[in-house]
mmCIF file of C-alpha atoms in Angstrom:
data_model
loop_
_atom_site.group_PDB
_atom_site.id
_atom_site.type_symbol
_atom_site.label_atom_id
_atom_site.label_comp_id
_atom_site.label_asym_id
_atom_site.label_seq_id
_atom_site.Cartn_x
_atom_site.Cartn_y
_atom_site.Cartn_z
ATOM 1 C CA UNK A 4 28.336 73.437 114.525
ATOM 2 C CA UNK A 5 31.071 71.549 116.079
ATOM 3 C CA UNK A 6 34.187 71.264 115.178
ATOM 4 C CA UNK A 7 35.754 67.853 115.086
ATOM 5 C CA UNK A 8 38.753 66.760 116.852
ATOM 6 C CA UNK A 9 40.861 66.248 113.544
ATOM 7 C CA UNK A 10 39.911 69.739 112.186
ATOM 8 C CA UNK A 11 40.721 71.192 115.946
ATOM 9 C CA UNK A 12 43.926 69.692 115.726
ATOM 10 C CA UNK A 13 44.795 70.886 112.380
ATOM 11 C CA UNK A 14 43.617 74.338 113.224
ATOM 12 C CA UNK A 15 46.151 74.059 116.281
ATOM 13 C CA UNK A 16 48.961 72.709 114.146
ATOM 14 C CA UNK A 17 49.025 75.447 111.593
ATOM 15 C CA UNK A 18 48.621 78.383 114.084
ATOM 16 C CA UNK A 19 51.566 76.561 115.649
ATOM 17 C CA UNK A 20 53.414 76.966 112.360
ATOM 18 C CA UNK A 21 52.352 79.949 111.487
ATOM 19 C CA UNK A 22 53.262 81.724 114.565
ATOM 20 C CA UNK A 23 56.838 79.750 114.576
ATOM 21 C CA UNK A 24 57.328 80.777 110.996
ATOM 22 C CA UNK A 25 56.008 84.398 112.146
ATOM 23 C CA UNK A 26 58.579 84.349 115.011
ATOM 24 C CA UNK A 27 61.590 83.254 112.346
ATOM 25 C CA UNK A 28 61.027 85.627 109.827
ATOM 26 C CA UNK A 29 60.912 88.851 112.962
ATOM 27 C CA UNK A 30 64.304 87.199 113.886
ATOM 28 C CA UNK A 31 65.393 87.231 109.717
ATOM 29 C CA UNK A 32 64.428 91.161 109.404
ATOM 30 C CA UNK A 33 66.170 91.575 113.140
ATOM 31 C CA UNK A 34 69.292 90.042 112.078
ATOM 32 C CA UNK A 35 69.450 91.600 108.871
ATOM 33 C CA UNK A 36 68.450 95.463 110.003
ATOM 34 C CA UNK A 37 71.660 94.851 112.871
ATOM 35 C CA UNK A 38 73.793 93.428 109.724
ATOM 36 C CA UNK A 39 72.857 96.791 107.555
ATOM 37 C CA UNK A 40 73.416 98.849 110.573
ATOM 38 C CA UNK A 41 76.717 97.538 111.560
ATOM 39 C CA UNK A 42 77.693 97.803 107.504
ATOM 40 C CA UNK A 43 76.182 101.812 107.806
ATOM 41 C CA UNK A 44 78.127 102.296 110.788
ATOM 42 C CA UNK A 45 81.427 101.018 109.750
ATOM 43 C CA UNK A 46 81.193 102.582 106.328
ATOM 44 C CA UNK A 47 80.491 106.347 108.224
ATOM 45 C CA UNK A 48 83.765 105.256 110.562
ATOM 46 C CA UNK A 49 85.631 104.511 107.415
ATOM 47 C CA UNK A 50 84.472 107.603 105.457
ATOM 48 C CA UNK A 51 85.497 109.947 108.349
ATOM 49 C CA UNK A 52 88.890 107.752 108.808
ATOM 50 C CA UNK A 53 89.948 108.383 105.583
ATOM 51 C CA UNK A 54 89.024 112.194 105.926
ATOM 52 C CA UNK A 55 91.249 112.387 109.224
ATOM 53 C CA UNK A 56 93.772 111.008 107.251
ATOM 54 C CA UNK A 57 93.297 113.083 104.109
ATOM 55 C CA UNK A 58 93.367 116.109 106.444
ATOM 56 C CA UNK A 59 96.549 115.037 108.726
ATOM 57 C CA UNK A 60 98.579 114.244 105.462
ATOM 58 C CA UNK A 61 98.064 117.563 104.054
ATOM 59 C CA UNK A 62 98.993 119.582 107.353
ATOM 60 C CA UNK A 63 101.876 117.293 107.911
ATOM 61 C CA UNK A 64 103.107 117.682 103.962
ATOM 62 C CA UNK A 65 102.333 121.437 104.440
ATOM 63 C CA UNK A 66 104.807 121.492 107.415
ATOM 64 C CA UNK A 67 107.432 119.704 105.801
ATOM 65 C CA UNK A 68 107.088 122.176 102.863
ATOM 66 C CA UNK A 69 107.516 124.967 105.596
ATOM 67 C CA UNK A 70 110.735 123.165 107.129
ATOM 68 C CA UNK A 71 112.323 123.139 103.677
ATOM 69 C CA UNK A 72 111.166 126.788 102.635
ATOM 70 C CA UNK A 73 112.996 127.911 106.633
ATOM 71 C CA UNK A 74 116.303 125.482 105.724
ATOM 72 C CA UNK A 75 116.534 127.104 102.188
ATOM 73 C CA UNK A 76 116.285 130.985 103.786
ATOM 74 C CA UNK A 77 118.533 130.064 106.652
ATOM 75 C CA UNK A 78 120.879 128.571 103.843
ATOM 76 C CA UNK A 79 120.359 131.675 101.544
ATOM 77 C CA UNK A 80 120.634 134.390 104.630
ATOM 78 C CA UNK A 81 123.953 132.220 105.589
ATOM 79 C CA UNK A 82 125.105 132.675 101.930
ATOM 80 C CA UNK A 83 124.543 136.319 101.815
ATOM 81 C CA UNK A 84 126.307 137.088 104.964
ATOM 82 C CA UNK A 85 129.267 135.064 103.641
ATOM 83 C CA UNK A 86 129.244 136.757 100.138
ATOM 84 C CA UNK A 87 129.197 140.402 102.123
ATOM 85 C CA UNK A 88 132.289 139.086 104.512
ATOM 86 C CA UNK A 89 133.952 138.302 101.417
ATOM 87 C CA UNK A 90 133.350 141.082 99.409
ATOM 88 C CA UNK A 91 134.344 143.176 102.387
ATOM 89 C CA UNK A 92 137.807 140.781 102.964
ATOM 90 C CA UNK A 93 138.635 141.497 99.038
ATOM 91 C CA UNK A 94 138.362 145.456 99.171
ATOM 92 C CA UNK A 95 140.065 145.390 102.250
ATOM 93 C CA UNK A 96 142.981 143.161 100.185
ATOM 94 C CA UNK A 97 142.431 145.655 96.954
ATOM 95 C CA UNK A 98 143.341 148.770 99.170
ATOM 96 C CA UNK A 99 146.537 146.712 99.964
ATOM 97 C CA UNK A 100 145.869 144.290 102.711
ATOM 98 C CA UNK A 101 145.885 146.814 105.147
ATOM 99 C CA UNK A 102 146.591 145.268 108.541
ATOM 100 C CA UNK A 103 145.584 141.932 107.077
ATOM 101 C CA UNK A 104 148.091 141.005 104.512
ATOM 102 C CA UNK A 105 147.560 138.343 101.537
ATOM 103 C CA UNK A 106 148.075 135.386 103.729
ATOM 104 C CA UNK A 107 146.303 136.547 106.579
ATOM 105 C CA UNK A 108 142.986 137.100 104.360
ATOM 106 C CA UNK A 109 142.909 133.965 102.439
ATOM 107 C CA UNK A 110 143.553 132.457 105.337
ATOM 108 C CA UNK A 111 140.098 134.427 107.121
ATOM 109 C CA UNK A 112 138.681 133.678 103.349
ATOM 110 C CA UNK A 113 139.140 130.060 103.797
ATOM 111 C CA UNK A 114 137.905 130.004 107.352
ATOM 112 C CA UNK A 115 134.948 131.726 106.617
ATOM 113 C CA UNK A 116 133.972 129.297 103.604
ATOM 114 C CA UNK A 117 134.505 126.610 106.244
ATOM 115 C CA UNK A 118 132.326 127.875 108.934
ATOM 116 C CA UNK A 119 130.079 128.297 106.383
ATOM 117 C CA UNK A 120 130.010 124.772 104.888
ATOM 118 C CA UNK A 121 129.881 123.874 108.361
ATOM 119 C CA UNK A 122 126.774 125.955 109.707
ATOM 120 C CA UNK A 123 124.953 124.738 106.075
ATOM 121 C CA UNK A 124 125.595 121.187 107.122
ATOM 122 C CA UNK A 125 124.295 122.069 110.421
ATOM 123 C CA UNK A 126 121.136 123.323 109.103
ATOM 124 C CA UNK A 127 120.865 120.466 106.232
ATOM 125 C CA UNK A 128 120.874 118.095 109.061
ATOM 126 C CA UNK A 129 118.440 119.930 111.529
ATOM 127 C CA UNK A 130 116.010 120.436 108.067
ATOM 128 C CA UNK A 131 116.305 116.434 107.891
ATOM 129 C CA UNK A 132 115.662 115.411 111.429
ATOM 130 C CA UNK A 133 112.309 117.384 111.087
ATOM 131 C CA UNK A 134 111.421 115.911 107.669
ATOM 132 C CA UNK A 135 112.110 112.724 109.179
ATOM 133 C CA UNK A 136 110.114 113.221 111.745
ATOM 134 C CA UNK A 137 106.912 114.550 110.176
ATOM 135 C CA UNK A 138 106.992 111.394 107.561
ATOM 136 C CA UNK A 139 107.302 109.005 110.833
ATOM 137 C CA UNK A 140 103.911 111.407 112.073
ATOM 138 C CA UNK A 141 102.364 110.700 108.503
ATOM 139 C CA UNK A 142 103.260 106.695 108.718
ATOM 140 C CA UNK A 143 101.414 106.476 112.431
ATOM 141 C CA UNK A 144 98.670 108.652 111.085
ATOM 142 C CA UNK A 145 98.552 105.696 108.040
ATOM 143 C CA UNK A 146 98.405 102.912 110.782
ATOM 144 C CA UNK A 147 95.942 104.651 112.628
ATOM 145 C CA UNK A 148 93.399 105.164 109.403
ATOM 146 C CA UNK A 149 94.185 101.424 108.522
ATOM 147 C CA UNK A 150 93.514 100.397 112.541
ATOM 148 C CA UNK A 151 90.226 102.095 112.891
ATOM 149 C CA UNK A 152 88.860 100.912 109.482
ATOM 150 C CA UNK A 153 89.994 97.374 110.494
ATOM 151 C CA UNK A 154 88.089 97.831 113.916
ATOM 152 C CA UNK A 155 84.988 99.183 111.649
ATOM 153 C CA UNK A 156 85.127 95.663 109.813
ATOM 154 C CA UNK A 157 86.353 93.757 112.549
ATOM 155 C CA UNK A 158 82.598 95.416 114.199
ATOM 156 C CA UNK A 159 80.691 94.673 110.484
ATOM 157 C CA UNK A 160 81.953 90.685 110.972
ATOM 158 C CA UNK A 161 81.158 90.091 114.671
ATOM 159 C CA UNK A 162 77.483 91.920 114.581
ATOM 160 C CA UNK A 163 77.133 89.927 111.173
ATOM 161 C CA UNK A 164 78.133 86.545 112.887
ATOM 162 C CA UNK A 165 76.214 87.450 116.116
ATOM 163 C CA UNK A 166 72.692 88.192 114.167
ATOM 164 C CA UNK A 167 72.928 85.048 111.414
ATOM 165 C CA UNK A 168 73.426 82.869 115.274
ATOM 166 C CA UNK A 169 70.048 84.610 116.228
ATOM 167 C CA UNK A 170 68.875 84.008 112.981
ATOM 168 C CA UNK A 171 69.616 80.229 112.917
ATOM 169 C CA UNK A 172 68.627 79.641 116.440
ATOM 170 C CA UNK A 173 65.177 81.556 115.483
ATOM 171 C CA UNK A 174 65.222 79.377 112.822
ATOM 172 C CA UNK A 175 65.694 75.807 114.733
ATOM 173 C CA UNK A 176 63.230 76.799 117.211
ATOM 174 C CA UNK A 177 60.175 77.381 114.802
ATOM 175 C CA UNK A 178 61.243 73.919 113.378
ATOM 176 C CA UNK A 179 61.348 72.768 116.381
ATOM 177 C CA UNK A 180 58.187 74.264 117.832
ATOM 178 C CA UNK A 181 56.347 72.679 114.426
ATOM 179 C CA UNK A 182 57.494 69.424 115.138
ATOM 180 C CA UNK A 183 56.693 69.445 118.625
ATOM 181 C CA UNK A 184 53.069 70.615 117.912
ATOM 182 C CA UNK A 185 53.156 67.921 115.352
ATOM 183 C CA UNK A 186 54.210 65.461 117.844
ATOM 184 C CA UNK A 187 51.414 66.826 120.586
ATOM 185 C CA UNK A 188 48.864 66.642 117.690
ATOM 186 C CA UNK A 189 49.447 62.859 116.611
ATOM 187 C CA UNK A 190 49.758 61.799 119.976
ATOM 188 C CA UNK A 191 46.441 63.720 121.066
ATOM 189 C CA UNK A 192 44.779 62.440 117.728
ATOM 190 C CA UNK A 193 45.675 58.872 119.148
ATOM 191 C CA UNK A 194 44.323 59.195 121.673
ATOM 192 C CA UNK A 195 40.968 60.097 120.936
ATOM 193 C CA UNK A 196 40.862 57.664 118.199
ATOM 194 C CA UNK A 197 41.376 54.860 121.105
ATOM 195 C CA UNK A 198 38.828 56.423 123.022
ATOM 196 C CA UNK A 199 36.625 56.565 120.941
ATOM 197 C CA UNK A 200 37.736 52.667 120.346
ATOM 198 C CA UNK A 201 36.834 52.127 123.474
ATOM 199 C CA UNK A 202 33.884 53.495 123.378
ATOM 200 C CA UNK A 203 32.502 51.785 120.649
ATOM 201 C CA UNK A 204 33.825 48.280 122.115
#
């Protein structure tokens, strides 16, 4: 049995649209698997971003803990050693001033309580310089969690932009593929249809 012209050309039509629709939806799943990917991908960089960070801003609270603890012994061992001067410069004075006399010792007294403001001041400042430094460390480490989870999304929005264009252009070329075979159909249908005009006249 033979198939007639019209049925041939409506076989050809929806194979045509069939295969363009076929085509579309491949591109659909494509674009969606590298839109899921990008999203896995970005959330992994993001999850092991914030760990780095978690991690960093304990070490670098940790060492600030340990400058403190090392300024307060400093200070303490500074404070001790003062206290023992002292006590020593007041039994010398009890047993009469010895070589020293009262002036000479308060003066020594005095001096020593000064070197020792001094030296704490010394070590207050050193304690803050490194303090100040580790929270400047803990800030960059901040800006560098909130960079690379910007780069992650920054990543998510481009692959997402890049696979919907795939997906559109897919998408306009299985129209456009239909209404070309649509086109090529009519005009072969018309065609035959004068032929066979012709043939009858």
């Amino acid at each position: 049995m033979a198939i007639s012209t019209g049925a041939a050309l409506a076989i050809s039509a929806v194979t045509t649209a069939v295969g363009s629709f076929a085509s579309y939806k491949q591109a659909q799943n494509a674009a969606d698997m590298r839109k899921d990917a990008a999203r896995r991908e970005a959330n992994m960089a993001e999850e092991v971003a914030m760990d780095n960070f978690a991690r960093q801003q304990e070490e670098l609270t940790e060492r600030q803990e340990q400058v403190d603890e090392a300024s307060e012994e400093k200070k303490s061992d500074l404070a001790r050693k003062a206290d023992a001067e002292f006590a020593a410069l007041q039994a010398q004075m009890a047993s009469g001033g010895g070589v020293l006399g009262t002036t000479n010792a308060l003066r020594i007294a005095n001096e020593q309580r000064y070197l020792q403001g001094v030296d704490v001041g010394r070590i207050e400042r050193q304690r803050q310089r490194e303090i100040d430094a580790l929270q400047k460390d803990k800030e960059a480490v901040s800006q560098e969690t909130a960079n690379a989870i910007n780069r992650g999304n920054l990543q998510v929005a481009t692959t997402s932009a890049e696979a919907e264009m795939a997906e559109s252009n897919a998408r306009t070329s299985a129209m456009m593929d239909t209404l070309n075979s649509g086109v090529q159909i009519a005009t072969s249908y018309a065609k035959h249809q004068e032929r066979l005009e012709a043939a009858k006249g």
